[in-house]
Structure formats: C-alpha cells, structure tokens
Amino acid sequence: MSLSGLGDTGKAQPPPALFPAPESDTPTPGRRRGGAPQDRSSPDVRNGPPQSDDADRQLVFFGADAAEPTVADLAGLLAGPAEVVRMGGTARLSVQVDAAWRVHVLVAELAARGLAASWEPTEGAGHAVRTSYTRVLKPLAAAWLQGTTKRPPAAFHLTGRRLRLWLAAAGTPEPPDCFLLRLGVDDQECWEPIGVALASAGLAGTLLGPGEGGPAYRITGRRRLARLAELVGGPPPATPLEAWPT
C-alpha cells in the first residue's frame, strides 16, 4: 500500500478491519464505511455513557464535551507519541498505533477537524496514521518544534479533547486501577513538561522509563481514573469498552 493510502483504482483504502463483516450489507447504527459494527447489546458509544447516568451532571470544565473539535486539539497527539514535520509552508502529523481500532478512531477525529488522513501497516501488528502536508498544521508545528526537536510550548495544557486524542492513540488500561498514557520514545525533552500538564489537569502520574514498560505516565487510583473518564468522555465508535476509562 502506498503512503497515500490509495490502491490501483485511485480510491481511498478503508481502515483495517476490526471484526468479521456482518452477514448483511445493510448499514447499521454506529458503523463507518470500512469500520466495525456497533455492538447492539452495549450502550450507544456514539454519545458516550447512557444519558440517564449523566442527566444531572454538569459539563466538566475543559472536558471533551465542552467545546467543538479544533486543530489545536491535535496537541494531545503530540503529548503522546505523534510527530510533526515541516515542509516549506506546510506540515504533516503522523502517529504509530498498535491496534486497528485506533486507526478508525483517529481517522474519524482528523476528518472532524477537516484533515484527510491515510494509514498503512507497519512491522508487527501496528499501523501508521498520517495527515497530508497542509498549511492548516503549520501553527501547530511552529509551536511544537525547536528546529527538528519536539517540545511542548510554554503555555501547554491538557483539555478533555486533547486527552481524548492522546488516549485514543496511546492509552492502555492496567487493571484494576491504573491507566498508561504512552509517550514518544525519542521525546525525552517532552516528558517532564507533559507530566506537569497532567498534574495541572488533576491527573498526576508516575513517569515510567523505557526499562519499566514506558516511556509512559501511569495514572493510578480510582479517583484519578474517574477524573480521566470524566474529562475524555465516552468511548468513540469502534473502541473496545475495556480499552476506555469508565
């Protein structure tokens, strides 16, 4: 498959399959073309947790439901393992993920921000998701790159939407009461300021080095996991329920 995600016909290839195809071609609720059918036995993940559970809950300040998606939210991917590179007056964002469901979620999230994305398999069972080079990403690259080195801007903070993207790309549960938010292996200059931003969001974590199963921040305890779940909102379509904080 080419880097553009196009086959010989010139049509965009669908994201990698998550589950066996349904017996009928009739569209089902929550199913994207090339994506996974929604489990009818589970809550409607398109709108987060059941509405009855949230009827009396105020929107969390900076939570994922508190604002419309913007390109600035992609800073959440850069807090994790994503990379941004510049070419002339344009920039491109890319991130490697370890599961097909993450491809589905990220392609949809990028599309919601007006960015076309492609993907291709990598070694093992991984996938690389990339945007095209675009001027839209130039401000993000300017804020995060010092030369070719990735580093958060001085005023960086984590909102619910930024955390949601980071979690979709590189969040891993550790039952019963831990969650890992993975970092870029070569982004050592980012690790400390990212930890400060997590603490400011009420998610102080423990930094794990490469020899400890990282690099990643481990968020521990039911109270912090509840805070994380509150900030990021309900699981996106195609997300295994056990992979998302609740």
PDB file of C-alpha atoms in Angstrom:
ATOM      1  CA  MET A   1       0.000   0.000   0.000  1.00  0.00           C
ATOM      2  CA  SER A   2       1.310   3.435  -0.875  1.00  0.00           C
ATOM      3  CA  LEU A   3       1.789   6.171   1.704  1.00  0.00           C
ATOM      4  CA  SER A   4      -1.232   7.966   0.335  1.00  0.00           C
ATOM      5  CA  GLY A   5      -3.479   5.037   1.212  1.00  0.00           C
ATOM      6  CA  LEU A   6      -4.611   4.687  -2.416  1.00  0.00           C
ATOM      7  CA  GLY A   7      -4.824   1.478  -4.401  1.00  0.00           C
ATOM      8  CA  ASP A   8      -4.519   0.966  -8.159  1.00  0.00           C
ATOM      9  CA  THR A   9      -8.084   2.177  -8.683  1.00  0.00           C
ATOM     10  CA  GLY A  10      -7.313   5.596  -7.180  1.00  0.00           C
ATOM     11  CA  LYS A  11      -9.921   5.085  -4.455  1.00  0.00           C
ATOM     12  CA  ALA A  12      -9.018   5.513  -0.800  1.00  0.00           C
ATOM     13  CA  GLN A  13      -8.493   2.242   1.041  1.00  0.00           C
ATOM     14  CA  PRO A  14     -10.742   1.679   4.066  1.00  0.00           C
ATOM     15  CA  PRO A  15      -9.228   1.466   7.549  1.00  0.00           C
ATOM     16  CA  PRO A  16      -8.101  -2.018   8.651  1.00  0.00           C
ATOM     17  CA  ALA A  17     -10.908  -4.411   9.531  1.00  0.00           C
ATOM     18  CA  LEU A  18     -11.710  -4.809  13.196  1.00  0.00           C
ATOM     19  CA  PHE A  19     -14.193  -7.675  13.139  1.00  0.00           C
ATOM     20  CA  PRO A  20     -15.647 -10.134  10.559  1.00  0.00           C
ATOM     21  CA  ALA A  21     -18.024  -8.485   8.093  1.00  0.00           C
ATOM     22  CA  PRO A  22     -21.733  -8.626   9.013  1.00  0.00           C
ATOM     23  CA  GLU A  23     -23.989 -11.031   7.109  1.00  0.00           C
ATOM     24  CA  SER A  24     -25.919  -8.175   5.506  1.00  0.00           C
ATOM     25  CA  ASP A  25     -24.675  -5.083   3.687  1.00  0.00           C
ATOM     26  CA  THR A  26     -27.401  -3.002   5.288  1.00  0.00           C
ATOM     27  CA  PRO A  27     -25.817  -0.085   7.192  1.00  0.00           C
ATOM     28  CA  THR A  28     -26.038  -0.384  10.962  1.00  0.00           C
ATOM     29  CA  PRO A  29     -26.021   2.392  13.568  1.00  0.00           C
ATOM     30  CA  GLY A  30     -22.543   3.477  14.618  1.00  0.00           C
ATOM     31  CA  ARG A  31     -20.840   1.778  11.666  1.00  0.00           C
ATOM     32  CA  ARG A  32     -18.457   3.721   9.441  1.00  0.00           C
ATOM     33  CA  ARG A  33     -17.592   2.520   5.989  1.00  0.00           C
ATOM     34  CA  GLY A  34     -14.784   0.035   6.425  1.00  0.00           C
ATOM     35  CA  GLY A  35     -15.243   0.142  10.192  1.00  0.00           C
ATOM     36  CA  ALA A  36     -16.717  -2.074  12.828  1.00  0.00           C
ATOM     37  CA  PRO A  37     -20.437  -2.607  13.508  1.00  0.00           C
ATOM     38  CA  GLN A  38     -21.602  -1.352  16.848  1.00  0.00           C
ATOM     39  CA  ASP A  39     -22.465  -3.936  19.478  1.00  0.00           C
ATOM     40  CA  ARG A  40     -26.222  -3.524  19.897  1.00  0.00           C
ATOM     41  CA  SER A  41     -26.039  -5.047  23.376  1.00  0.00           C
ATOM     42  CA  SER A  42     -23.803  -2.240  24.677  1.00  0.00           C
ATOM     43  CA  PRO A  43     -24.614   1.442  25.351  1.00  0.00           C
ATOM     44  CA  ASP A  44     -24.649   3.758  22.340  1.00  0.00           C
ATOM     45  CA  VAL A  45     -20.969   4.708  22.260  1.00  0.00           C
ATOM     46  CA  ARG A  46     -21.584   7.488  19.767  1.00  0.00           C
ATOM     47  CA  ASN A  47     -22.910   9.695  22.516  1.00  0.00           C
ATOM     48  CA  GLY A  48     -20.859   8.441  25.448  1.00  0.00           C
ATOM     49  CA  PRO A  49     -22.420   6.880  28.559  1.00  0.00           C
ATOM     50  CA  PRO A  50     -26.217   6.449  28.722  1.00  0.00           C
ATOM     51  CA  GLN A  51     -27.942   9.792  29.011  1.00  0.00           C
ATOM     52  CA  SER A  52     -29.779   8.738  32.152  1.00  0.00           C
ATOM     53  CA  ASP A  53     -26.474   8.465  34.006  1.00  0.00           C
ATOM     54  CA  ASP A  54     -25.476  11.999  33.050  1.00  0.00           C
ATOM     55  CA  ALA A  55     -28.772  13.837  33.327  1.00  0.00           C
ATOM     56  CA  ASP A  56     -27.745  15.807  36.382  1.00  0.00           C
ATOM     57  CA  ARG A  57     -24.041  16.135  35.603  1.00  0.00           C
ATOM     58  CA  GLN A  58     -22.588  19.481  34.610  1.00  0.00           C
ATOM     59  CA  LEU A  59     -20.148  19.584  31.687  1.00  0.00           C
ATOM     60  CA  VAL A  60     -16.613  19.326  33.037  1.00  0.00           C
ATOM     61  CA  PHE A  61     -14.588  22.476  32.507  1.00  0.00           C
ATOM     62  CA  PHE A  62     -12.141  21.655  29.677  1.00  0.00           C
ATOM     63  CA  GLY A  63     -13.877  18.285  29.226  1.00  0.00           C
ATOM     64  CA  ALA A  64     -14.190  16.664  25.803  1.00  0.00           C
ATOM     65  CA  ASP A  65     -17.877  17.656  25.592  1.00  0.00           C
ATOM     66  CA  ALA A  66     -17.277  21.290  26.468  1.00  0.00           C
ATOM     67  CA  ALA A  67     -16.172  22.562  23.039  1.00  0.00           C
ATOM     68  CA  GLU A  68     -16.236  21.818  19.339  1.00  0.00           C
ATOM     69  CA  PRO A  69     -13.266  19.919  17.865  1.00  0.00           C
ATOM     70  CA  THR A  70     -10.424  22.114  16.565  1.00  0.00           C
ATOM     71  CA  VAL A  71      -6.998  21.564  15.029  1.00  0.00           C
ATOM     72  CA  ALA A  72      -5.456  22.783  18.308  1.00  0.00           C
ATOM     73  CA  ASP A  73      -6.751  19.570  19.919  1.00  0.00           C
ATOM     74  CA  LEU A  74      -4.081  17.653  17.980  1.00  0.00           C
ATOM     75  CA  ALA A  75      -1.602  18.844  20.590  1.00  0.00           C
ATOM     76  CA  GLY A  76      -2.936  15.878  22.561  1.00  0.00           C
ATOM     77  CA  LEU A  77      -1.445  13.520  19.991  1.00  0.00           C
ATOM     78  CA  LEU A  78       1.882  15.348  20.239  1.00  0.00           C
ATOM     79  CA  ALA A  79       1.780  14.963  24.020  1.00  0.00           C
ATOM     80  CA  GLY A  80       1.920  11.265  23.234  1.00  0.00           C
ATOM     81  CA  PRO A  81       3.949   9.516  20.525  1.00  0.00           C
ATOM     82  CA  ALA A  82       2.858  11.581  17.485  1.00  0.00           C
ATOM     83  CA  GLU A  83       5.363  13.514  15.397  1.00  0.00           C
ATOM     84  CA  VAL A  84       5.003  16.652  13.302  1.00  0.00           C
ATOM     85  CA  VAL A  85       7.335  17.622  10.448  1.00  0.00           C
ATOM     86  CA  ARG A  86       7.505  20.744   8.299  1.00  0.00           C
ATOM     87  CA  MET A  87       7.942  21.113   4.556  1.00  0.00           C
ATOM     88  CA  GLY A  88       8.019  24.647   3.212  1.00  0.00           C
ATOM     89  CA  GLY A  89       4.914  26.427   4.460  1.00  0.00           C
ATOM     90  CA  THR A  90       3.127  23.186   5.329  1.00  0.00           C
ATOM     91  CA  ALA A  91       3.320  20.490   7.996  1.00  0.00           C
ATOM     92  CA  ARG A  92       2.237  16.884   8.447  1.00  0.00           C
ATOM     93  CA  LEU A  93       1.314  14.979  11.602  1.00  0.00           C
ATOM     94  CA  SER A  94       1.853  11.237  11.976  1.00  0.00           C
ATOM     95  CA  VAL A  95       1.484   8.664  14.732  1.00  0.00           C
ATOM     96  CA  GLN A  96       2.100   4.936  15.005  1.00  0.00           C
ATOM     97  CA  VAL A  97      -0.553   2.919  16.826  1.00  0.00           C
ATOM     98  CA  ASP A  98      -0.741  -0.676  17.977  1.00  0.00           C
ATOM     99  CA  ALA A  99      -4.326  -1.639  17.111  1.00  0.00           C
ATOM    100  CA  ALA A 100      -6.768  -1.317  14.211  1.00  0.00           C
ATOM    101  CA  TRP A 101      -9.472   0.314  16.337  1.00  0.00           C
ATOM    102  CA  ARG A 102      -7.132   3.235  16.979  1.00  0.00           C
ATOM    103  CA  VAL A 103      -6.840   3.798  13.221  1.00  0.00           C
ATOM    104  CA  HIS A 104     -10.636   4.006  12.909  1.00  0.00           C
ATOM    105  CA  VAL A 105     -10.906   6.495  15.771  1.00  0.00           C
ATOM    106  CA  LEU A 106      -8.035   8.739  14.670  1.00  0.00           C
ATOM    107  CA  VAL A 107      -9.082   8.881  11.015  1.00  0.00           C
ATOM    108  CA  ALA A 108     -12.557   9.969  12.153  1.00  0.00           C
ATOM    109  CA  GLU A 109     -11.164  12.517  14.628  1.00  0.00           C
ATOM    110  CA  LEU A 110      -8.890  14.027  11.974  1.00  0.00           C
ATOM    111  CA  ALA A 111     -11.766  14.174   9.487  1.00  0.00           C
ATOM    112  CA  ALA A 112     -13.869  16.014  12.100  1.00  0.00           C
ATOM    113  CA  ARG A 113     -11.168  18.703  12.031  1.00  0.00           C
ATOM    114  CA  GLY A 114     -11.109  18.940   8.236  1.00  0.00           C
ATOM    115  CA  LEU A 115      -7.936  16.881   7.797  1.00  0.00           C
ATOM    116  CA  ALA A 116      -7.673  13.970   5.380  1.00  0.00           C
ATOM    117  CA  ALA A 117      -5.683  11.044   6.756  1.00  0.00           C
ATOM    118  CA  SER A 118      -4.121   7.912   5.327  1.00  0.00           C
ATOM    119  CA  TRP A 119      -2.791   4.806   7.015  1.00  0.00           C
ATOM    120  CA  GLU A 120      -0.531   1.855   6.309  1.00  0.00           C
ATOM    121  CA  PRO A 121       0.524  -1.255   8.235  1.00  0.00           C
ATOM    122  CA  THR A 122       3.895  -1.250   9.971  1.00  0.00           C
ATOM    123  CA  GLU A 123       6.056  -4.036  11.351  1.00  0.00           C
ATOM    124  CA  GLY A 124       4.224  -6.425  13.617  1.00  0.00           C
ATOM    125  CA  ALA A 125       0.558  -5.594  14.081  1.00  0.00           C
ATOM    126  CA  GLY A 126       0.996  -1.820  14.094  1.00  0.00           C
ATOM    127  CA  HIS A 127      -0.294   0.912  11.809  1.00  0.00           C
ATOM    128  CA  ALA A 128       0.914   4.396  10.874  1.00  0.00           C
ATOM    129  CA  VAL A 129      -1.706   7.138  10.563  1.00  0.00           C
ATOM    130  CA  ARG A 130      -0.710  10.322   8.706  1.00  0.00           C
ATOM    131  CA  THR A 131      -2.262  13.548   7.547  1.00  0.00           C
ATOM    132  CA  SER A 132      -1.359  15.170   4.257  1.00  0.00           C
ATOM    133  CA  TYR A 133       1.014  18.120   4.241  1.00  0.00           C
ATOM    134  CA  THR A 134      -1.161  21.157   4.825  1.00  0.00           C
ATOM    135  CA  ARG A 135      -0.859  24.812   5.833  1.00  0.00           C
ATOM    136  CA  VAL A 136      -3.505  24.169   8.485  1.00  0.00           C
ATOM    137  CA  LEU A 137      -0.920  22.355  10.618  1.00  0.00           C
ATOM    138  CA  LYS A 138       1.807  24.976  10.245  1.00  0.00           C
ATOM    139  CA  PRO A 139       0.935  26.829  13.512  1.00  0.00           C
ATOM    140  CA  LEU A 140       0.944  23.547  15.442  1.00  0.00           C
ATOM    141  CA  ALA A 141       4.367  22.657  14.052  1.00  0.00           C
ATOM    142  CA  ALA A 142       5.707  26.127  14.823  1.00  0.00           C
ATOM    143  CA  ALA A 143       4.547  25.827  18.441  1.00  0.00           C
ATOM    144  CA  TRP A 144       5.944  22.338  18.994  1.00  0.00           C
ATOM    145  CA  LEU A 145       9.204  22.262  17.034  1.00  0.00           C
ATOM    146  CA  GLN A 146      12.502  23.822  18.022  1.00  0.00           C
ATOM    147  CA  GLY A 147      14.445  23.054  14.880  1.00  0.00           C
ATOM    148  CA  THR A 148      13.535  19.414  14.432  1.00  0.00           C
ATOM    149  CA  THR A 149      13.127  18.697  18.159  1.00  0.00           C
ATOM    150  CA  LYS A 150       9.608  18.254  19.541  1.00  0.00           C
ATOM    151  CA  ARG A 151       8.884  20.150  22.744  1.00  0.00           C
ATOM    152  CA  PRO A 152       5.620  21.449  24.236  1.00  0.00           C
ATOM    153  CA  PRO A 153       5.106  25.219  24.096  1.00  0.00           C
ATOM    154  CA  ALA A 154       5.469  27.093  27.372  1.00  0.00           C
ATOM    155  CA  ALA A 155       1.717  27.555  27.825  1.00  0.00           C
ATOM    156  CA  PHE A 156       0.815  23.948  27.006  1.00  0.00           C
ATOM    157  CA  HIS A 157      -2.114  22.474  28.921  1.00  0.00           C
ATOM    158  CA  LEU A 158      -4.304  19.415  28.533  1.00  0.00           C
ATOM    159  CA  THR A 159      -8.010  19.743  27.816  1.00  0.00           C
ATOM    160  CA  GLY A 160     -10.505  16.910  27.610  1.00  0.00           C
ATOM    161  CA  ARG A 161     -10.325  16.798  23.812  1.00  0.00           C
ATOM    162  CA  ARG A 162      -6.528  16.710  23.837  1.00  0.00           C
ATOM    163  CA  LEU A 163      -6.558  13.907  26.401  1.00  0.00           C
ATOM    164  CA  ARG A 164      -9.180  12.053  24.352  1.00  0.00           C
ATOM    165  CA  LEU A 165      -6.915  12.043  21.296  1.00  0.00           C
ATOM    166  CA  TRP A 166      -3.860  11.025  23.327  1.00  0.00           C
ATOM    167  CA  LEU A 167      -5.805   8.193  24.909  1.00  0.00           C
ATOM    168  CA  ALA A 168      -7.181   7.045  21.529  1.00  0.00           C
ATOM    169  CA  ALA A 169      -3.668   6.889  20.096  1.00  0.00           C
ATOM    170  CA  ALA A 170      -1.678   5.528  23.029  1.00  0.00           C
ATOM    171  CA  GLY A 171      -3.750   4.876  26.153  1.00  0.00           C
ATOM    172  CA  THR A 172      -3.568   1.416  27.717  1.00  0.00           C
ATOM    173  CA  PRO A 173      -5.526   0.171  30.755  1.00  0.00           C
ATOM    174  CA  GLU A 174      -3.725  -1.679  33.540  1.00  0.00           C
ATOM    175  CA  PRO A 175      -6.408  -3.354  35.665  1.00  0.00           C
ATOM    176  CA  PRO A 176      -7.648  -2.851  38.230  1.00  0.00           C
ATOM    177  CA  ASP A 177      -6.796   0.789  38.946  1.00  0.00           C
ATOM    178  CA  CYS A 178      -4.164   2.068  36.530  1.00  0.00           C
ATOM    179  CA  PHE A 179      -4.005   3.571  33.055  1.00  0.00           C
ATOM    180  CA  LEU A 180      -0.903   4.180  30.941  1.00  0.00           C
ATOM    181  CA  LEU A 181      -0.595   7.188  28.652  1.00  0.00           C
ATOM    182  CA  ARG A 182       2.331   6.388  26.380  1.00  0.00           C
ATOM    183  CA  LEU A 183       4.927   8.928  25.299  1.00  0.00           C
ATOM    184  CA  GLY A 184       7.260   9.245  22.326  1.00  0.00           C
ATOM    185  CA  VAL A 185      10.361   7.093  22.781  1.00  0.00           C
ATOM    186  CA  ASP A 186      12.685   9.796  21.443  1.00  0.00           C
ATOM    187  CA  ASP A 187      10.857  12.734  23.044  1.00  0.00           C
ATOM    188  CA  GLN A 188      12.738  12.950  26.347  1.00  0.00           C
ATOM    189  CA  GLU A 189      12.527  16.747  26.381  1.00  0.00           C
ATOM    190  CA  CYS A 190       8.728  16.437  26.389  1.00  0.00           C
ATOM    191  CA  TRP A 191       8.322  14.013  29.244  1.00  0.00           C
ATOM    192  CA  GLU A 192       8.708  16.395  32.194  1.00  0.00           C
ATOM    193  CA  PRO A 193       6.523  19.267  30.885  1.00  0.00           C
ATOM    194  CA  ILE A 194       3.858  16.760  29.834  1.00  0.00           C
ATOM    195  CA  GLY A 195       3.852  15.444  33.396  1.00  0.00           C
ATOM    196  CA  VAL A 196       3.346  18.986  34.699  1.00  0.00           C
ATOM    197  CA  ALA A 197       0.374  19.425  32.349  1.00  0.00           C
ATOM    198  CA  LEU A 198      -1.133  16.150  33.549  1.00  0.00           C
ATOM    199  CA  ALA A 199      -0.798  17.205  37.178  1.00  0.00           C
ATOM    200  CA  SER A 200      -2.446  20.556  36.385  1.00  0.00           C
ATOM    201  CA  ALA A 201      -5.394  18.641  34.918  1.00  0.00           C
ATOM    202  CA  GLY A 202      -5.779  16.653  38.150  1.00  0.00           C
ATOM    203  CA  LEU A 203      -4.053  13.581  36.690  1.00  0.00           C
ATOM    204  CA  ALA A 204      -0.671  13.498  38.380  1.00  0.00           C
ATOM    205  CA  GLY A 205       1.068  10.343  37.182  1.00  0.00           C
ATOM    206  CA  THR A 206       4.242   8.345  37.636  1.00  0.00           C
ATOM    207  CA  LEU A 207       6.762   8.532  34.808  1.00  0.00           C
ATOM    208  CA  LEU A 208       7.858   5.089  33.637  1.00  0.00           C
ATOM    209  CA  GLY A 209      11.126   4.912  31.726  1.00  0.00           C
ATOM    210  CA  PRO A 210      11.801   2.622  28.758  1.00  0.00           C
ATOM    211  CA  GLY A 211      13.129  -0.065  31.092  1.00  0.00           C
ATOM    212  CA  GLU A 212       9.916  -0.024  33.137  1.00  0.00           C
ATOM    213  CA  GLY A 213       7.423  -0.605  30.341  1.00  0.00           C
ATOM    214  CA  GLY A 214       7.435   3.010  29.152  1.00  0.00           C
ATOM    215  CA  PRO A 215       8.021   5.681  28.301  1.00  0.00           C
ATOM    216  CA  ALA A 216       4.603   6.434  29.697  1.00  0.00           C
ATOM    217  CA  TYR A 217       2.790   8.128  32.529  1.00  0.00           C
ATOM    218  CA  ARG A 218       0.928   5.747  34.828  1.00  0.00           C
ATOM    219  CA  ILE A 219      -2.286   7.203  36.204  1.00  0.00           C
ATOM    220  CA  THR A 220      -3.145   5.325  39.385  1.00  0.00           C
ATOM    221  CA  GLY A 221      -6.174   5.131  41.626  1.00  0.00           C
ATOM    222  CA  ARG A 222      -9.916   5.129  41.159  1.00  0.00           C
ATOM    223  CA  ARG A 223     -10.277   8.828  41.860  1.00  0.00           C
ATOM    224  CA  ARG A 224      -7.824   9.851  39.129  1.00  0.00           C
ATOM    225  CA  LEU A 225      -9.271   7.306  36.702  1.00  0.00           C
ATOM    226  CA  ALA A 226     -12.722   8.738  37.347  1.00  0.00           C
ATOM    227  CA  ARG A 227     -11.305  12.191  36.621  1.00  0.00           C
ATOM    228  CA  LEU A 228      -9.745  10.874  33.382  1.00  0.00           C
ATOM    229  CA  ALA A 229     -13.033   9.270  32.313  1.00  0.00           C
ATOM    230  CA  GLU A 230     -14.899  12.482  33.103  1.00  0.00           C
ATOM    231  CA  LEU A 231     -12.507  14.576  31.011  1.00  0.00           C
ATOM    232  CA  VAL A 232     -12.306  12.357  27.916  1.00  0.00           C
ATOM    233  CA  GLY A 233     -15.998  11.442  27.680  1.00  0.00           C
ATOM    234  CA  GLY A 234     -17.482   8.177  26.457  1.00  0.00           C
ATOM    235  CA  PRO A 235     -15.648   5.762  24.146  1.00  0.00           C
ATOM    236  CA  PRO A 236     -15.674   6.569  20.419  1.00  0.00           C
ATOM    237  CA  PRO A 237     -17.238   4.103  17.950  1.00  0.00           C
ATOM    238  CA  ALA A 238     -15.059   1.036  17.269  1.00  0.00           C
ATOM    239  CA  THR A 239     -13.356   1.314  20.669  1.00  0.00           C
ATOM    240  CA  PRO A 240     -13.309  -1.861  22.811  1.00  0.00           C
ATOM    241  CA  LEU A 241     -15.100  -0.913  26.013  1.00  0.00           C
ATOM    242  CA  GLU A 242     -12.339  -2.448  28.136  1.00  0.00           C
ATOM    243  CA  ALA A 243      -9.795  -0.113  26.458  1.00  0.00           C
ATOM    244  CA  TRP A 244     -11.511   3.093  27.630  1.00  0.00           C
ATOM    245  CA  PRO A 245     -11.765   4.533  31.151  1.00  0.00           C
ATOM    246  CA  THR A 246     -15.255   4.418  32.597  1.00  0.00           C
TER     247      THR A 246
END
